[in-house]
Short mmCIF file of C-alpha atoms in Angstrom, two decimals:
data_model
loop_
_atom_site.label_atom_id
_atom_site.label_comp_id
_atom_site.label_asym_id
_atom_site.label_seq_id
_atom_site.Cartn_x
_atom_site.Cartn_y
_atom_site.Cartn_z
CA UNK A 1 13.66 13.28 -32.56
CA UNK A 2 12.05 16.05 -34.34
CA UNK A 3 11.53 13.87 -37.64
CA UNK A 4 13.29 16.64 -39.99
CA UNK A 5 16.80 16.87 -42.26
CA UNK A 6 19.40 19.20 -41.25
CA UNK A 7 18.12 21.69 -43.55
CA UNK A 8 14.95 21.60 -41.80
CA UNK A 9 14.95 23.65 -39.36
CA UNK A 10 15.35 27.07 -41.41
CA UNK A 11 11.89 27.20 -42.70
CA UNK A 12 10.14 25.88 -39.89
CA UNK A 13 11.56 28.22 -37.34
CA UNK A 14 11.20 28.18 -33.60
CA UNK A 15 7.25 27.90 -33.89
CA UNK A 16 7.87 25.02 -36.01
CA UNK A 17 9.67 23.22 -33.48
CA UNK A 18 8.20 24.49 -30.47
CA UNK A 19 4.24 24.06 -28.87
CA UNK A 20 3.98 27.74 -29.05
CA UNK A 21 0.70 26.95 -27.12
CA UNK A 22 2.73 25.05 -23.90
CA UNK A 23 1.83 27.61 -21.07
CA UNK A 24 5.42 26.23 -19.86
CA UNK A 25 7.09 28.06 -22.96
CA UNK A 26 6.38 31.75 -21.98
CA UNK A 27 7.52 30.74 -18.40
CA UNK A 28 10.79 29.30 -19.95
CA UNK A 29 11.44 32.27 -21.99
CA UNK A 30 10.92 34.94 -19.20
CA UNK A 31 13.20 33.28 -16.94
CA UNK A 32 16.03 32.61 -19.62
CA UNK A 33 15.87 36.26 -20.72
CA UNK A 34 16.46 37.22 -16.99
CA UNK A 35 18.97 34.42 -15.97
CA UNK A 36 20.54 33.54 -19.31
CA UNK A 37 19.52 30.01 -19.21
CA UNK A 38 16.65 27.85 -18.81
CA UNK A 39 16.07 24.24 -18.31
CA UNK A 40 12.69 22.24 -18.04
CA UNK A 41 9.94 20.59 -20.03
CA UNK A 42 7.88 21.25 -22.76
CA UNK A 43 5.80 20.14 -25.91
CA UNK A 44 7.81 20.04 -29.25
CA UNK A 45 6.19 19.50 -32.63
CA UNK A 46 7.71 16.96 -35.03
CA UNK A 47 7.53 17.40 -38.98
CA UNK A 48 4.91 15.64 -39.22
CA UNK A 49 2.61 17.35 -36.71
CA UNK A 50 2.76 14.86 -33.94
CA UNK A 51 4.25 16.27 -30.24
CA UNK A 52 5.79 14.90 -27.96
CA UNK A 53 7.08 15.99 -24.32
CA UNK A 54 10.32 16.79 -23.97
CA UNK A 55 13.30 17.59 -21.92
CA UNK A 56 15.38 21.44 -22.97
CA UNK A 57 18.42 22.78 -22.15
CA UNK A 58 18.70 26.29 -23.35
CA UNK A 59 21.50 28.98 -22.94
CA UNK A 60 21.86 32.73 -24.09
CA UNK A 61 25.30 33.86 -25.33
CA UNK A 62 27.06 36.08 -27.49
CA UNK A 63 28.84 35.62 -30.99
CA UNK A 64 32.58 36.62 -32.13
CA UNK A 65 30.56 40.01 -33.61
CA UNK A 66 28.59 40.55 -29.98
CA UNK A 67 25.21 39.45 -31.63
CA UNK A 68 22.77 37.00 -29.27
CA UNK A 69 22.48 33.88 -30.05
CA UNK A 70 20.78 31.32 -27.88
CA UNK A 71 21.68 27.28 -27.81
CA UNK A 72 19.12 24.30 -27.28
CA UNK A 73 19.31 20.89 -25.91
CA UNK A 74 16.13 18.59 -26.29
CA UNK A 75 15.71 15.27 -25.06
CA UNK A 76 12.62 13.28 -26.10
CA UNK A 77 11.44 11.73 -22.82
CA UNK A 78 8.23 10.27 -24.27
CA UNK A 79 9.02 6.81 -23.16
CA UNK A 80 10.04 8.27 -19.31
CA UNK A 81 6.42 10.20 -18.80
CA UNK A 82 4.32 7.28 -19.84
CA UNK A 83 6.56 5.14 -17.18
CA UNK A 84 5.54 7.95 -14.76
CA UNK A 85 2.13 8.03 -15.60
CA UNK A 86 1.42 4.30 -15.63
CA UNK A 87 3.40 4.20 -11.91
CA UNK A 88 1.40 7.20 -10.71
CA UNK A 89 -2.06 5.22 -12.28
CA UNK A 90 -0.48 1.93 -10.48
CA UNK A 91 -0.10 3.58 -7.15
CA UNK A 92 -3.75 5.28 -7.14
CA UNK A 93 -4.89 1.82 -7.63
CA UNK A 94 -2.91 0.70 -5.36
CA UNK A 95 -4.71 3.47 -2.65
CA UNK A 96 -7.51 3.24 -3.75
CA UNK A 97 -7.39 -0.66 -3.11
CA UNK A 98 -6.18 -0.40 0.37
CA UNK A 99 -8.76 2.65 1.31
CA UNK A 100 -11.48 0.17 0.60
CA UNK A 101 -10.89 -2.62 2.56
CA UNK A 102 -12.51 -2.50 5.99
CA UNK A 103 -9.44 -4.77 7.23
CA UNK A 104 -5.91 -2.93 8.33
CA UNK A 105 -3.50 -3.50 6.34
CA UNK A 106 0.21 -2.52 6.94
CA UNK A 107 3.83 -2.90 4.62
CA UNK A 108 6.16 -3.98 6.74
CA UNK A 109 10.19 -4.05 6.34
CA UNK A 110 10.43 -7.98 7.17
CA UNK A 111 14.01 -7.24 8.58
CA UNK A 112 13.81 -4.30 11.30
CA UNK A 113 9.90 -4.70 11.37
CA UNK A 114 9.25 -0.74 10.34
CA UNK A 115 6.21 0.58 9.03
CA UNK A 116 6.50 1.21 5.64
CA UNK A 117 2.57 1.85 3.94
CA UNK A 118 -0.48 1.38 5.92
CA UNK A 119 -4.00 2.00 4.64
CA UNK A 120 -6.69 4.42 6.49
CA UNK A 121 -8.53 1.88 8.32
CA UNK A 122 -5.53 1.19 10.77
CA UNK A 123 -6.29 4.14 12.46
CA UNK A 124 -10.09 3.13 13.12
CA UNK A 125 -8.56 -0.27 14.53
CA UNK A 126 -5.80 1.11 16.47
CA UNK A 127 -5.99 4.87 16.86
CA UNK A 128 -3.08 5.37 15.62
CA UNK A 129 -2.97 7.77 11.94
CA UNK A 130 -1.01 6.45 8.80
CA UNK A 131 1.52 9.34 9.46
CA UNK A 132 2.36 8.52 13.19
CA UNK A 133 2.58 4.94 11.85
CA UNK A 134 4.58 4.91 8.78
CA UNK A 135 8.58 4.69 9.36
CA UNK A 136 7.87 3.44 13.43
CA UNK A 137 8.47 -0.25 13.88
CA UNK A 138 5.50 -2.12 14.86
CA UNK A 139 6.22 -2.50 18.96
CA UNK A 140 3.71 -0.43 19.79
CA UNK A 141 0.51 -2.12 18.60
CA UNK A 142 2.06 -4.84 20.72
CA UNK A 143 0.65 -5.38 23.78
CA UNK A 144 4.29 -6.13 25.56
CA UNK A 145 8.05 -6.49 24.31
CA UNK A 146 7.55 -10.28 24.39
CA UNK A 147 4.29 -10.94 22.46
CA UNK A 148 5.99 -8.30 19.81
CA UNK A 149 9.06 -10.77 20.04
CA UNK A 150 6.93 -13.77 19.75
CA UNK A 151 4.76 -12.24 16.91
CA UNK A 152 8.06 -12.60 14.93
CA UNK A 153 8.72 -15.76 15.84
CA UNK A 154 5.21 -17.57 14.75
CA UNK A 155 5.13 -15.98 11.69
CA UNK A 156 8.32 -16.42 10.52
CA UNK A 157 8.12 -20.09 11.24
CA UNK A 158 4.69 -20.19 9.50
CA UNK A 159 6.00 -18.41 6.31
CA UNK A 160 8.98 -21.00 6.20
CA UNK A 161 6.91 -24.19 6.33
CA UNK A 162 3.74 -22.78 4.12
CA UNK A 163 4.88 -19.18 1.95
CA UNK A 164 2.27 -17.38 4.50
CA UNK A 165 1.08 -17.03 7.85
CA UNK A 166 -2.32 -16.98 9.58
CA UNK A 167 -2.98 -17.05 12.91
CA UNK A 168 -4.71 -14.71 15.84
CA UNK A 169 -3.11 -12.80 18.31
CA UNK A 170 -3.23 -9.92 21.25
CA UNK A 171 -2.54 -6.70 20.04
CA UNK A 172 -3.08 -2.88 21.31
CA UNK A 173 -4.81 0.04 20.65
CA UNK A 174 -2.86 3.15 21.09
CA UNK A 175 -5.63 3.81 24.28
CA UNK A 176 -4.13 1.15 25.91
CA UNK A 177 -6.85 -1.56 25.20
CA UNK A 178 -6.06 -5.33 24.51
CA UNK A 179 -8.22 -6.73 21.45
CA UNK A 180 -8.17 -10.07 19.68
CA UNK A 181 -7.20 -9.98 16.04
CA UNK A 182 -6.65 -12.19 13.21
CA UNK A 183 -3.76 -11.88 11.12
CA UNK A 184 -2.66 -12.94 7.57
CA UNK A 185 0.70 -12.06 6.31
CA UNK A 186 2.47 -12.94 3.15
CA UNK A 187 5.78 -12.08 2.29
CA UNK A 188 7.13 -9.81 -0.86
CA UNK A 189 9.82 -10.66 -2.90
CA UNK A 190 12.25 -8.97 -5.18
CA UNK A 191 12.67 -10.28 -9.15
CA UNK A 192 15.53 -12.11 -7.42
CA UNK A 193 13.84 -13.97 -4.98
CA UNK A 194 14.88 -11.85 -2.09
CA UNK A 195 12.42 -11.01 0.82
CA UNK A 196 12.26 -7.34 1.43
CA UNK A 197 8.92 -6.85 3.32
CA UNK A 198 5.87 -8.52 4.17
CA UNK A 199 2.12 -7.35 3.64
CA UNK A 200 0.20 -7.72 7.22
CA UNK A 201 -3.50 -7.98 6.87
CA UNK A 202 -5.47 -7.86 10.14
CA UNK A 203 -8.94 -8.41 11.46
CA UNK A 204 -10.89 -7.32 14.60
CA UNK A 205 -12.50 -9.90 15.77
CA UNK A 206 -13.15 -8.73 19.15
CA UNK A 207 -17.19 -9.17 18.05
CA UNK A 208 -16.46 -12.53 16.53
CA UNK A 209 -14.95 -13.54 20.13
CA UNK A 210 -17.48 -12.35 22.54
CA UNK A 211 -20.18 -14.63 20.43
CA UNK A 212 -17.85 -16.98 20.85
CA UNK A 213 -17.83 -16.88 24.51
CA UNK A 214 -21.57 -16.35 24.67
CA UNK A 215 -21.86 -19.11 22.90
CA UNK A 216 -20.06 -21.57 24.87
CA UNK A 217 -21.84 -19.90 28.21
CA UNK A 218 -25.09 -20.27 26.60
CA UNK A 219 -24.01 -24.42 26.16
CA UNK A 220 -22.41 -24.99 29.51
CA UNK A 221 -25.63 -23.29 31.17
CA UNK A 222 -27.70 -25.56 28.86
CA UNK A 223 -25.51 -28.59 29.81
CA UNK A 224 -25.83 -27.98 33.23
CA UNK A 225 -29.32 -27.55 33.23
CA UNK A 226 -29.87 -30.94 31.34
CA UNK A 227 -27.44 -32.41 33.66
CA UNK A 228 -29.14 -31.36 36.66
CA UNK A 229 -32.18 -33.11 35.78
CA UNK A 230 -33.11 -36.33 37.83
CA UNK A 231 -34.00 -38.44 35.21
CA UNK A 232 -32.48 -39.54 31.79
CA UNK A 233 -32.67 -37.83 28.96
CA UNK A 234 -31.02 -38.03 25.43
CA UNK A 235 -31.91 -36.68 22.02
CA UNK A 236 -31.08 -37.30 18.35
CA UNK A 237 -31.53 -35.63 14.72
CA UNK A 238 -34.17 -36.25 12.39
CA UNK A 239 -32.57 -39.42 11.04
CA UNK A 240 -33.16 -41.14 14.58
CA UNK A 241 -29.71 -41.03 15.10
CA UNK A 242 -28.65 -40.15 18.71
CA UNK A 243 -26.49 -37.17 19.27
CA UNK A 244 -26.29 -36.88 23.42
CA UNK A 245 -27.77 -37.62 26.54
CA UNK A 246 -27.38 -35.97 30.20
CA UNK A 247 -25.79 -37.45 33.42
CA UNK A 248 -28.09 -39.38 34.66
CA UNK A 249 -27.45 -42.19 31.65
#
């Protein structure tokens, strides 16, 4: 670990071995001297002048003659901090992804249906806050027991025939209102093929809907209007190609 013979230690010393410089070593040393042991991490110093973090074990105790002596344990755990660091880098990324999309999206335990992640815009789309969302099942952004119960049902038929589902649906703020949304889930797996969740993305398209339905007002009032009219009339594109004509035909 330390990159030196057993004879190596002598001349080096303590400061040799140890990153004198680590504000964790005075901490370490103060609270050994008061308990008689320590335990924690810290920056050691190899032979050749690299460091690395790791893991000590240290005890104070007394010889056959009375004198102090003190015992050390050190584990390199090099290898386990960069796997910490690269899954605390993985899951900012992973935060930061979700915060930015103006969509909610939810983690959800595919088996009892329990919030497991959500990002910040679900609480803009349903009112509800990540905390008072996480570890709840989903029932309550469903607008009754048997639209949550038939939520399950479409999508896990849609994920059986296709790997995914997309389709819209009635859901619920936590005021009470009733809002059309669009939803596409995909399922997660483990390495062993196992399904253990399923990521929920989902839309409000409560704007995209009422221009929907002013829409087809604004064509039935303009159908009824050509309709209404006592004589025939048709029209066609640019091509000359005719594309409709009122009741009178």
């Amino acid at each position: 670990i330390l990159a030196t013979g057993p004879g190596g230690f002598t001349p080096r010393g303590r400061e040799g071995v140890i990153d004198t410089g680590d504000p964790r070593w005075a901490r370490l040393l103060e609270e050994r001297a008061r308990t008689g042991r320590v335990s924690g991490e810290l920056s050691f110093v190899r032979s050749d002048g690299s460091r690395f973090t790791g893991e000590i074990a240290s005890l104070l105790f007394s010889d056959r003659l009375g004198a102090t002596r003190t015992s050390m344990i050190i584990r390199d755990i090099t290898e386990r901090k960069q796997a910490e660091e690269e899954l605390h880098s993985s899951r900012q990324l992973y935060q930061k992804t979700l915060s930015s999309l103006n969509e909610a999206v939810f983690i959800v335990d595919i088996e009892t249906r329990l919030v497991l992640d959500c990002n910040e815009t679900t609480e803009s789309v349903f009112g509800y806050s990540r905390e008072e969302l996480i570890g709840r099942d989903t029932r309550l952004l469903h607008v009754n027991d048997e639209m949550f119960a038939a939520f399950a049902v479409e999508m896990l038929a849609q994920i059986a025939q296709k790997g995914f589902a997309e389709f819209e649906f009635q859901m619920r703020r936590k005021n009470g209102d009733v809002f059309p949304t669009e939803h596409f889930l995909r399922p997660l797996q483990k390495d062993d093929g196992s399904r253990f969740g399923v990521v929920s993305v989902i839309r409000d398209i409560t704007r995209r809907k009422r221009a929907e339905d002013a829409l087809h007002a604004s064509r039935q009032l303009t159908e009824g209007i050509i309709n209404a009219i006592p004589v025939r009339v048709f029209w066609k594109d640019r091509d000359l190609v005719y594309l409709g004509c009122n009741a009178a035909f």
